[in-house]
Coordinates of C-alpha atoms and ligand atoms in Angstrom, one line a residue:
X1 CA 21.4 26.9 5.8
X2 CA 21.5 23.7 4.2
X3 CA 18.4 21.9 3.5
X4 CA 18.2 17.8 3.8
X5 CA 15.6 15.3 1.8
X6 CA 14.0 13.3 4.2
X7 CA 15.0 10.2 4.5
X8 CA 12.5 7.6 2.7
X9 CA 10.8 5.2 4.5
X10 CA 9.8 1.6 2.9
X11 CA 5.9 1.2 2.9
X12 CA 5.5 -2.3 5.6
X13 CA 3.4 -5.2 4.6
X14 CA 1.5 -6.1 8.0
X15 CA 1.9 -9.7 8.9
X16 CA -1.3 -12.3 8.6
X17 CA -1.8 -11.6 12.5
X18 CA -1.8 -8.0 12.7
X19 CA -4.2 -8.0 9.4
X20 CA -6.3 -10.5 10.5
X21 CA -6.6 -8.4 13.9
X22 CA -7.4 -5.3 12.2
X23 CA -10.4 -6.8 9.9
X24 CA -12.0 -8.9 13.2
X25 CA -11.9 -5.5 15.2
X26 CA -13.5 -4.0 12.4
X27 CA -16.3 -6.2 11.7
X28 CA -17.0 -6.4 15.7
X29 CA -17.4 -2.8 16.1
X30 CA -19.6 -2.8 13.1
X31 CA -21.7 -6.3 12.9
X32 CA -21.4 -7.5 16.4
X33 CA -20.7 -11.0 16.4
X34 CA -17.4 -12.4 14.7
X35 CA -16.9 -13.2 11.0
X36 CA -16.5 -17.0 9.6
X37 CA -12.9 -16.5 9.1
X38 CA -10.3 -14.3 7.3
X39 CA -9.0 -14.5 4.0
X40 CA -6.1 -12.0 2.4
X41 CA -5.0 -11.8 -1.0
X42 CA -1.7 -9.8 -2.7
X43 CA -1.3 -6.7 -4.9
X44 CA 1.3 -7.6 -7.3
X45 CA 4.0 -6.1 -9.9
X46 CA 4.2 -7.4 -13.2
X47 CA 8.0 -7.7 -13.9
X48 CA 7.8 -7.7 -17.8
X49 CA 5.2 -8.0 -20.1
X50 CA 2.8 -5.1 -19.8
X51 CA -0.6 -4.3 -22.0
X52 CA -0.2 -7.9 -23.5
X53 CA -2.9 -9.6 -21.6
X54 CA -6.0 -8.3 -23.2
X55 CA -4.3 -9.4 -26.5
X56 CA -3.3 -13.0 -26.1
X57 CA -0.1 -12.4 -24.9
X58 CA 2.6 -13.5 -22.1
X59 CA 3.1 -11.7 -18.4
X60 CA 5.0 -12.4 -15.6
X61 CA 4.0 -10.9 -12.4
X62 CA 4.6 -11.7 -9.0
X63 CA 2.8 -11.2 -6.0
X64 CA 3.8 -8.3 -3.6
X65 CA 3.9 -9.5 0.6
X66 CA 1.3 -6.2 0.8
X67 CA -2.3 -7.8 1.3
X68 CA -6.1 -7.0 1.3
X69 CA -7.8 -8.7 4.2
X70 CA -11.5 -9.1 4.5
X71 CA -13.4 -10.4 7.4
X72 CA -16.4 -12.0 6.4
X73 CA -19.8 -14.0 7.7
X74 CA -22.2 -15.8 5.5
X75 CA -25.9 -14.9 5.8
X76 CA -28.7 -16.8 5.0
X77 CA -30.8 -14.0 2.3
X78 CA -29.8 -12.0 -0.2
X79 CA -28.3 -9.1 1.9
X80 CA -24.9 -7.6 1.9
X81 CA -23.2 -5.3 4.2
X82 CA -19.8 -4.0 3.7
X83 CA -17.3 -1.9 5.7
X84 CA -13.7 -0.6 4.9
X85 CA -11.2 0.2 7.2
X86 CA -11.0 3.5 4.8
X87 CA -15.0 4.6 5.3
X88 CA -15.4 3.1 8.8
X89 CA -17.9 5.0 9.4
X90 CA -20.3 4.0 6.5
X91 CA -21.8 0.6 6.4
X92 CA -22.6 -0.5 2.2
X93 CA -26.0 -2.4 2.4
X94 CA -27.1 -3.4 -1.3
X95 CA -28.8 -6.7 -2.5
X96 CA -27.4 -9.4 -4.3
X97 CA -30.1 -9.9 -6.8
X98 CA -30.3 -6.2 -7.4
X99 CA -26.5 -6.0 -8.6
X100 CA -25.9 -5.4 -12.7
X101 CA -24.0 -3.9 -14.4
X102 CA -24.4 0.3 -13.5
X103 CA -25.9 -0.7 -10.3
X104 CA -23.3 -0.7 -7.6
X105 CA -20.7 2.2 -7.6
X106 CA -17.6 2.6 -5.7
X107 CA -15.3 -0.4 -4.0
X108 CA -18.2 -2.2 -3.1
X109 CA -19.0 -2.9 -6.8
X110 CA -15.8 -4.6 -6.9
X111 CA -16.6 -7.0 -3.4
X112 CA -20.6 -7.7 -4.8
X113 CA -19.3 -8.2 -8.3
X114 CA -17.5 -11.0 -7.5
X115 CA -20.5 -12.6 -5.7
X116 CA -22.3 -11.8 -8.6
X117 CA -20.6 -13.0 -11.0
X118 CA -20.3 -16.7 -9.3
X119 CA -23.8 -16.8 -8.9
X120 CA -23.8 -16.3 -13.2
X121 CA -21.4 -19.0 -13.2
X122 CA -24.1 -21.3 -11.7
X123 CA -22.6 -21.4 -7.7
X124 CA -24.8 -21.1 -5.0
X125 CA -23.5 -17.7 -3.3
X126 CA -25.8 -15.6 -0.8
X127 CA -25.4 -12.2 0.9
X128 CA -22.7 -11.8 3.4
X129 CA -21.3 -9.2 6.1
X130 CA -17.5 -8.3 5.5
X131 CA -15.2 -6.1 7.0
X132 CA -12.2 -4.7 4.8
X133 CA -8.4 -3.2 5.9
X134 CA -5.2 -3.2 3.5
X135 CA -1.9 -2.2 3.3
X136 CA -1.7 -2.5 -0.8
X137 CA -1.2 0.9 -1.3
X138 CA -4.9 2.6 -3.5
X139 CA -4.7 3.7 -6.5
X140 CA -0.7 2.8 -7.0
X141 CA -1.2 0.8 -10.1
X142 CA -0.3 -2.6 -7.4
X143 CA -3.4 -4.2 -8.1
X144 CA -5.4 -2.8 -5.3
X145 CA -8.8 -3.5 -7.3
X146 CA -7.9 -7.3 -7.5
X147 CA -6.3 -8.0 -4.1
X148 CA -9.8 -6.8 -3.0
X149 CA -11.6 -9.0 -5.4
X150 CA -9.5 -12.1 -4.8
X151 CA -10.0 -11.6 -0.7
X152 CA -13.7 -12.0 -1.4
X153 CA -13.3 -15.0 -4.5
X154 CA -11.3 -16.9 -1.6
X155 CA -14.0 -15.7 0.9
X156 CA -17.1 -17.0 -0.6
X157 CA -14.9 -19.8 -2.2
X158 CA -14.7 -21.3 1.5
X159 CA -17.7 -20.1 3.1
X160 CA -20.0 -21.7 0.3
X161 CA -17.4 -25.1 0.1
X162 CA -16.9 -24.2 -3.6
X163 CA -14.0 -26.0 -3.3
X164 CA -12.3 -23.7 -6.0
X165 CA -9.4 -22.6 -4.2
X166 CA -8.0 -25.5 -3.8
X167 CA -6.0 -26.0 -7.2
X168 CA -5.1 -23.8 -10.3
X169 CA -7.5 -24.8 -12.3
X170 CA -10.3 -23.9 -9.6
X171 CA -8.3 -20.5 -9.0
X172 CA -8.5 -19.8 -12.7
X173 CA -12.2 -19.7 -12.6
X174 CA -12.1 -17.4 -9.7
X175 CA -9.5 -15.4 -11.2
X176 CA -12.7 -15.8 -14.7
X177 CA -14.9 -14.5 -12.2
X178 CA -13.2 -11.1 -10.7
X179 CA -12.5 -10.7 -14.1
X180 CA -15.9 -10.2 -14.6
X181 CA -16.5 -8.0 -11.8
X182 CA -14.2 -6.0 -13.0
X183 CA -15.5 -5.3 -16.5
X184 CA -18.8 -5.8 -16.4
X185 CA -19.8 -4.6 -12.6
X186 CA -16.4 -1.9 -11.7
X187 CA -16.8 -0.5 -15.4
X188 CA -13.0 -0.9 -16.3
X189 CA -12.4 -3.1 -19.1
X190 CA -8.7 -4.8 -18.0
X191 CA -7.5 -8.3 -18.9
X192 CA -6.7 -10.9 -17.0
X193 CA -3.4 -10.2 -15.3
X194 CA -3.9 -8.7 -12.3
X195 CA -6.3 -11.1 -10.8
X196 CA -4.1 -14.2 -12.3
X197 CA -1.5 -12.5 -10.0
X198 CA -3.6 -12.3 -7.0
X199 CA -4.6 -15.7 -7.1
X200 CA -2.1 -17.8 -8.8
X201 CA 1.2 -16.5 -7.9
X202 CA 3.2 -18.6 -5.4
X203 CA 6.0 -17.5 -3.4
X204 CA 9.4 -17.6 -4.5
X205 CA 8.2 -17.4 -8.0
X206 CA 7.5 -15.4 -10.9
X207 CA 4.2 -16.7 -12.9
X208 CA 4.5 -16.5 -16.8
X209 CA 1.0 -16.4 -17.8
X210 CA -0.1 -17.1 -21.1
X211 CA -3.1 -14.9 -21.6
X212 CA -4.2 -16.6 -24.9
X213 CA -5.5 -20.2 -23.0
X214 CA -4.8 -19.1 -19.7
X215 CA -2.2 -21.5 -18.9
X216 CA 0.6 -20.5 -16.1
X217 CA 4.4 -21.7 -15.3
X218 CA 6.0 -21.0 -12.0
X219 CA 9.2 -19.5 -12.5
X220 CA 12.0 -19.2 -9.6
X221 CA 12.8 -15.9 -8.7
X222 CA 15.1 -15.5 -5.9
X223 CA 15.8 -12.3 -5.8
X224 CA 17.9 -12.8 -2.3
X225 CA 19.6 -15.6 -3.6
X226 CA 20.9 -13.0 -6.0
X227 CA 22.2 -10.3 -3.6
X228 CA 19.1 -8.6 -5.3
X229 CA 16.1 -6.3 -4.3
X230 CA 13.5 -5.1 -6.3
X231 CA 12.2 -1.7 -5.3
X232 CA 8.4 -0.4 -6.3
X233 CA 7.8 3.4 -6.2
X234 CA 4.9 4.2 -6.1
X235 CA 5.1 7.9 -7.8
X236 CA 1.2 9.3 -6.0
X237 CA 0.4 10.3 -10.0
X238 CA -2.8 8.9 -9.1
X239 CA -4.6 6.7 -12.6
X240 CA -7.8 5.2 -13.2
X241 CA -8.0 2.6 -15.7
X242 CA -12.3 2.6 -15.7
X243 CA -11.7 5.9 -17.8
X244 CA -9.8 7.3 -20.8
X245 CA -6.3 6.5 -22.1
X246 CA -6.2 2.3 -20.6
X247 CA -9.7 1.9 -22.8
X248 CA -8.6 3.4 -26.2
X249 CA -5.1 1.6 -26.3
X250 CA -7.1 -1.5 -25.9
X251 CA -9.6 -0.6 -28.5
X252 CA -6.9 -0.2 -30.6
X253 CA -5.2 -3.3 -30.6
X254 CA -8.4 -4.6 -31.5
X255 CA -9.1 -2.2 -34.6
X256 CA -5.3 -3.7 -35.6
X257 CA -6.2 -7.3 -35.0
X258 CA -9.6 -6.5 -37.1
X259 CA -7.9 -5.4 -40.0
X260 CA -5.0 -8.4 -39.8
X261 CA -8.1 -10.5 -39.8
X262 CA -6.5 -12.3 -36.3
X263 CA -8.3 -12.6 -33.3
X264 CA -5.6 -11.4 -31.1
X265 CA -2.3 -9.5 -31.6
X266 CA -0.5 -12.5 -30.1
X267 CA -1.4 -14.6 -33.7
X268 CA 0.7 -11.7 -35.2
X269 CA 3.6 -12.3 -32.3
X270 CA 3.5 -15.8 -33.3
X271 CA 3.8 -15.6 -37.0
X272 CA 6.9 -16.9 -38.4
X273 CA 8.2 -13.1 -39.3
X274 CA 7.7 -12.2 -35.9
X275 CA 5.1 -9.7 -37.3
X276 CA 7.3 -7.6 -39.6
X277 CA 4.2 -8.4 -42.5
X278 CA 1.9 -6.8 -40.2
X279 CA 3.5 -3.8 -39.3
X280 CA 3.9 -3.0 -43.2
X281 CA 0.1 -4.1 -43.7
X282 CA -0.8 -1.6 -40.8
X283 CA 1.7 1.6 -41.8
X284 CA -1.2 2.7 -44.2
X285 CA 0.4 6.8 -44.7
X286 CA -2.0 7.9 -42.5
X287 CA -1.5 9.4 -38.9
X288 CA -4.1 6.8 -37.6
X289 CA -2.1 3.9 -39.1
X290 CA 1.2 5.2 -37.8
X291 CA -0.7 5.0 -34.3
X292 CA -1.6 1.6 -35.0
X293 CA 2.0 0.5 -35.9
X294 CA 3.6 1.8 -32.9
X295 CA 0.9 0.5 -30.8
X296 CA 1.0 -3.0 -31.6
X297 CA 5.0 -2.6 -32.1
X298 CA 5.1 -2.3 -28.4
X299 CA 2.8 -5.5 -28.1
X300 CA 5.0 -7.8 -30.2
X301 CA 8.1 -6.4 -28.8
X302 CA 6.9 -6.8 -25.9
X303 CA 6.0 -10.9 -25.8
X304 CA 9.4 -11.0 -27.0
X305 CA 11.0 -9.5 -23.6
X306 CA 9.1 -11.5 -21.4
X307 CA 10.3 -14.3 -23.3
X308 CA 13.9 -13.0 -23.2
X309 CA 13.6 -12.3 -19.0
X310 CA 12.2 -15.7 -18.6
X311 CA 15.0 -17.5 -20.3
X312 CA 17.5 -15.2 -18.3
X313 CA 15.8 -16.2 -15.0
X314 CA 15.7 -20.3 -15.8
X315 CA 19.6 -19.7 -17.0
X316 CA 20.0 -18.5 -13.9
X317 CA 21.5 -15.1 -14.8
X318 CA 18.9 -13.1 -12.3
X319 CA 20.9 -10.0 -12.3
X320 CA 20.9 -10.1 -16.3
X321 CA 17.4 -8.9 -17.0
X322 CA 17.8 -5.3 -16.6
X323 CA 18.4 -4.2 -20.0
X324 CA 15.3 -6.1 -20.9
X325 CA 13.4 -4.0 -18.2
X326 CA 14.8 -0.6 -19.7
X327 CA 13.5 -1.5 -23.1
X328 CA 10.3 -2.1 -21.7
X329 CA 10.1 1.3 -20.0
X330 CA 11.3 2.8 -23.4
X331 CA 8.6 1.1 -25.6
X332 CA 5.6 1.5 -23.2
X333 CA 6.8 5.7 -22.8
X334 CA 7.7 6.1 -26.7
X335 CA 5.4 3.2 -28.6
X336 CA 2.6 2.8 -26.6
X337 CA 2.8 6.5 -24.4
X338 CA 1.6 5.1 -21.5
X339 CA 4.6 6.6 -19.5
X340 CA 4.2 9.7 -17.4
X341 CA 6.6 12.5 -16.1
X342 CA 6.6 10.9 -12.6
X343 CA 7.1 7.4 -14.0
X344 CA 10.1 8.6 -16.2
X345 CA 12.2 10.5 -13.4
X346 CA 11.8 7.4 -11.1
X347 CA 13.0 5.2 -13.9
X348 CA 15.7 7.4 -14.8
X349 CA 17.0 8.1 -11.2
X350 CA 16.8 4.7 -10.6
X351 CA 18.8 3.8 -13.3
X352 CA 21.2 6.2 -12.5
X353 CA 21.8 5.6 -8.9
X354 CA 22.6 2.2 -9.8
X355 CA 20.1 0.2 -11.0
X356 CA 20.2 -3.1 -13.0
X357 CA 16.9 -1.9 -14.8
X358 CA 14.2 -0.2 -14.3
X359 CA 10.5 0.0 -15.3
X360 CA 6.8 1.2 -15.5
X361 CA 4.7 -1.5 -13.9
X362 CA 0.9 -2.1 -14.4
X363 CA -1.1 0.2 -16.8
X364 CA 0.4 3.2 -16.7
X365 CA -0.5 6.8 -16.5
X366 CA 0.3 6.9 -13.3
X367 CA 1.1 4.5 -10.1
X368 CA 4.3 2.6 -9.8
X369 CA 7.7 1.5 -11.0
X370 CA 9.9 -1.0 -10.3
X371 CA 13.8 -0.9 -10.0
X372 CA 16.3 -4.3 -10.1
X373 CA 19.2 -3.2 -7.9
X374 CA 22.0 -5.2 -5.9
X375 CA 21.0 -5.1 -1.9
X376 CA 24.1 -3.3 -1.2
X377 CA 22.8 0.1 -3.5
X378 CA 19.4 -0.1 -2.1
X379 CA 19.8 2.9 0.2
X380 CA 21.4 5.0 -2.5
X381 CA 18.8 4.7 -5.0
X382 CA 15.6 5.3 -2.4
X383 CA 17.5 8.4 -1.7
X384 CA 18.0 9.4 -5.1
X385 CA 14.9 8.8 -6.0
X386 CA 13.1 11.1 -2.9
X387 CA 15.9 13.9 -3.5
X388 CA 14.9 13.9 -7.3
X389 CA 11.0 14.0 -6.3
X390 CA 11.7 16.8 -4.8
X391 CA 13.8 18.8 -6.6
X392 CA 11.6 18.3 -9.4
X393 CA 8.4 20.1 -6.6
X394 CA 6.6 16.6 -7.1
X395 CA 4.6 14.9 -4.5
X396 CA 6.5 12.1 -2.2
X397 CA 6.8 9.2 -3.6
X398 CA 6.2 6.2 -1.7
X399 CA 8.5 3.5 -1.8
X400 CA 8.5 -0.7 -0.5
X401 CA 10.1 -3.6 -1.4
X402 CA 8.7 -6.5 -3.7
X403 CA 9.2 -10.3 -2.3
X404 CA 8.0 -13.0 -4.4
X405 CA 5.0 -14.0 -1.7
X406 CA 2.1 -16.2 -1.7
X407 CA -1.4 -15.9 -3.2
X408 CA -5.1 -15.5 -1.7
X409 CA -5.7 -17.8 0.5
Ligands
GLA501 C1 -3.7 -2.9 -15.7 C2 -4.8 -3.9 -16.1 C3 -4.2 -5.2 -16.5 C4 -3.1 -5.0 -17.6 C5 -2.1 -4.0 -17.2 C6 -1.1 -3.6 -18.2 O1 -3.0 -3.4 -14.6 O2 -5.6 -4.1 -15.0 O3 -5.2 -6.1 -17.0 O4 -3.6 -4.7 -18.8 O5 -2.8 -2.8 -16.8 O6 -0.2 -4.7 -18.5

């Protein structure tokens, strides 16, 4: 008897309607009357360019067609009620002025952090009732935590007439403030890239984000234009980034930059021996030092691939950037060990089911991947990626396709 792999099925994003339906339904059967409006925002992949953003450095992400929706009502006090699609049947109520950091646990810390921290930012916010649904896959490493955050900055943004949505600049100070719900209400101490994505990205377009002023450049990605696809798996190696391994590589780069006597790594990055001094200065003998080097390796080497891919991209040569994307994978798995069994397979399946590159995405530990291949091989390598799951007795992985699509809005 032979025995076949399922065949894998790519993970839909629902369209604005059918998430816009979901959330009103939602917040009727919970809160009665209907909301103010709906607002979505993206999960994203970060092509190239990963663990640089907490140290100055350059990203480029783009923002997935998968979206958080939230349905939301402004009230007049200081109340705030909050359902998900995911815990229907328990309604959040909390306080605004009672929210600090250690107050509010769970995903509501991440929808009241956000009002909070506007309100520190001197904006006039009150409570609210909101009803949640998404189809940006939990705990994936997409950016789950941020699409939720960005729903509500865009939210509150239009219910309050903040009028902060309405250019980069004004996103970028939204983008400041989930930020800050993030680290100082959530508990995990990120940088900045994930909620740039949600809220900056535009469609048909890559965003190089320079993390050490916050300044952005749009630049065109068309994959189909290409004969290209880019495949995220999402390996179900589940990761948390408010505990353990995502904390102490960051502290680390900072112990590095405090004993180069440079603010951030990307001063290092920028020096005109492209941080070869530095290295030397750090390999001290000892097995912390030798840490330290290959830690802050991976950072320099890697502002110099997102570099690389970005030149490739505005020269046109899409389908060129794959070796950059391996090299990625190798450093982040062998310099900065944020790779996982899961992450590796799908990378090397990928790759050799005909890939163009392929790479961890996001933090690591866990979550996704993503794969360059040509349109034509896209079947080959989703099968070749569940049949090597399997064989290897892993969980599923869960598989979808990455479009270059538009920001909260
Ligand atoms: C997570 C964090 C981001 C970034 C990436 C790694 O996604 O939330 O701030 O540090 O990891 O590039």
């Amino acid at each position: 008897m032979s025995t076949t792999t399922p065949a894998a099925t790519l993970r839909p994003a629902w369209s604005h309607d059918e998430g816009a339906a979901r959330v009103r339904a939602l917040f009727a059967a919970t809160f009665g009357d209907p909301p103010d409006g709906v607002w979505s925002a993206p999960g994203r992949v970060n092509l190239i360019g990963e663990h640089t953003d907490y140290n100055g450095g350059l990203c480029l992400p783009i923002a997935l067609p998968h979206r958080t929706f939230v349905a939301l009502r402004a009230r007049d006090d200081d109340t705030v009620r909050l359902v998900s699609a995911q815990e229907a049947s328990s309604v959040v109520t909390l306080t605004l002025s009672s929210v600090a950091p250690g107050t509010v646990t769970g995903w509501a810390g991440y929808a009241a952090g956000v009002a909070w921290a506007l309100q520190q930012d001197g904006f006039d916010v009150r409570g609210f009732d909101a009803a949640v649904d998404s189809c940006v896959p939990y705990g994936a490493g997409l950016s789950s935590s941020a699409a939720l955050e960005s729903a509500f900055a865009v939210a509150l943004d239009a219910v309050h007439g903040l009028a902060l949505a309405s250019d980069d600049a004004g996103r970028a100070r939204l983008a400041a403030a989930c930020v800050r719900a993030e680290n100082e209400i959530a508990g995990a101490p990120t940088g900045g890239l994930d909620q740039a994505a949600s809220l900056r990205c535009q469609a048909g377009a890559a965003l190089l984000l320079d993390c050490r002023d916050g300044s952005v450049e749009q630049v065109p990605f068309d994959l189909a234009g290409a004969g290209l696809a880019l495949l995220v798996i999402d390996t179900k190696a589940e990761h948390s980034h408010a505990t353990g391994g995502y904390g102490a590589r960051r502290a680390t780069c900072e112990d590095a930059a405090a004993l180069l006597g440079v603010p951030l790594l990307r001063s290092v990055a920028d020096a005109p021996d492209g941080g070869t001094g530095a290295l030397a200065t750090l390999a001290d003998g000892t097995p912390e030092g030798d840490v330290r080097v290959r830690r802050v390796r991976h950072v320099l080497s890697e502002i110099g691939r997102v570099r690389q891919f970005v030149a490739l991209l505005r020269s046109g040569a899409v389908d060129q950037v794959g070796p950059a994307m391996d090299a990625s994978h190798a450093s982040l798995r062998d310099d900065y060990e944020v790779s996982c069994q899961e992450l590796d397979l799908a990378v090397s399946t990928a790759r050799a089911a005909g890939a163009l590159g392929a790479r961890m995405t996001g933090g690591g530990f866990g979550g996704s991947a993503i794969a360059l291949v040509r349109a034509g091989a896209q079947d080959a390598v989703v099968a070749a990626i569940a049949a090597a799951f399997a064989e290897a007795g892993l969980r599923a992985p869960e598989l979808l396709l990455a479009l270059p699509s538009g920001p909260a809005a």
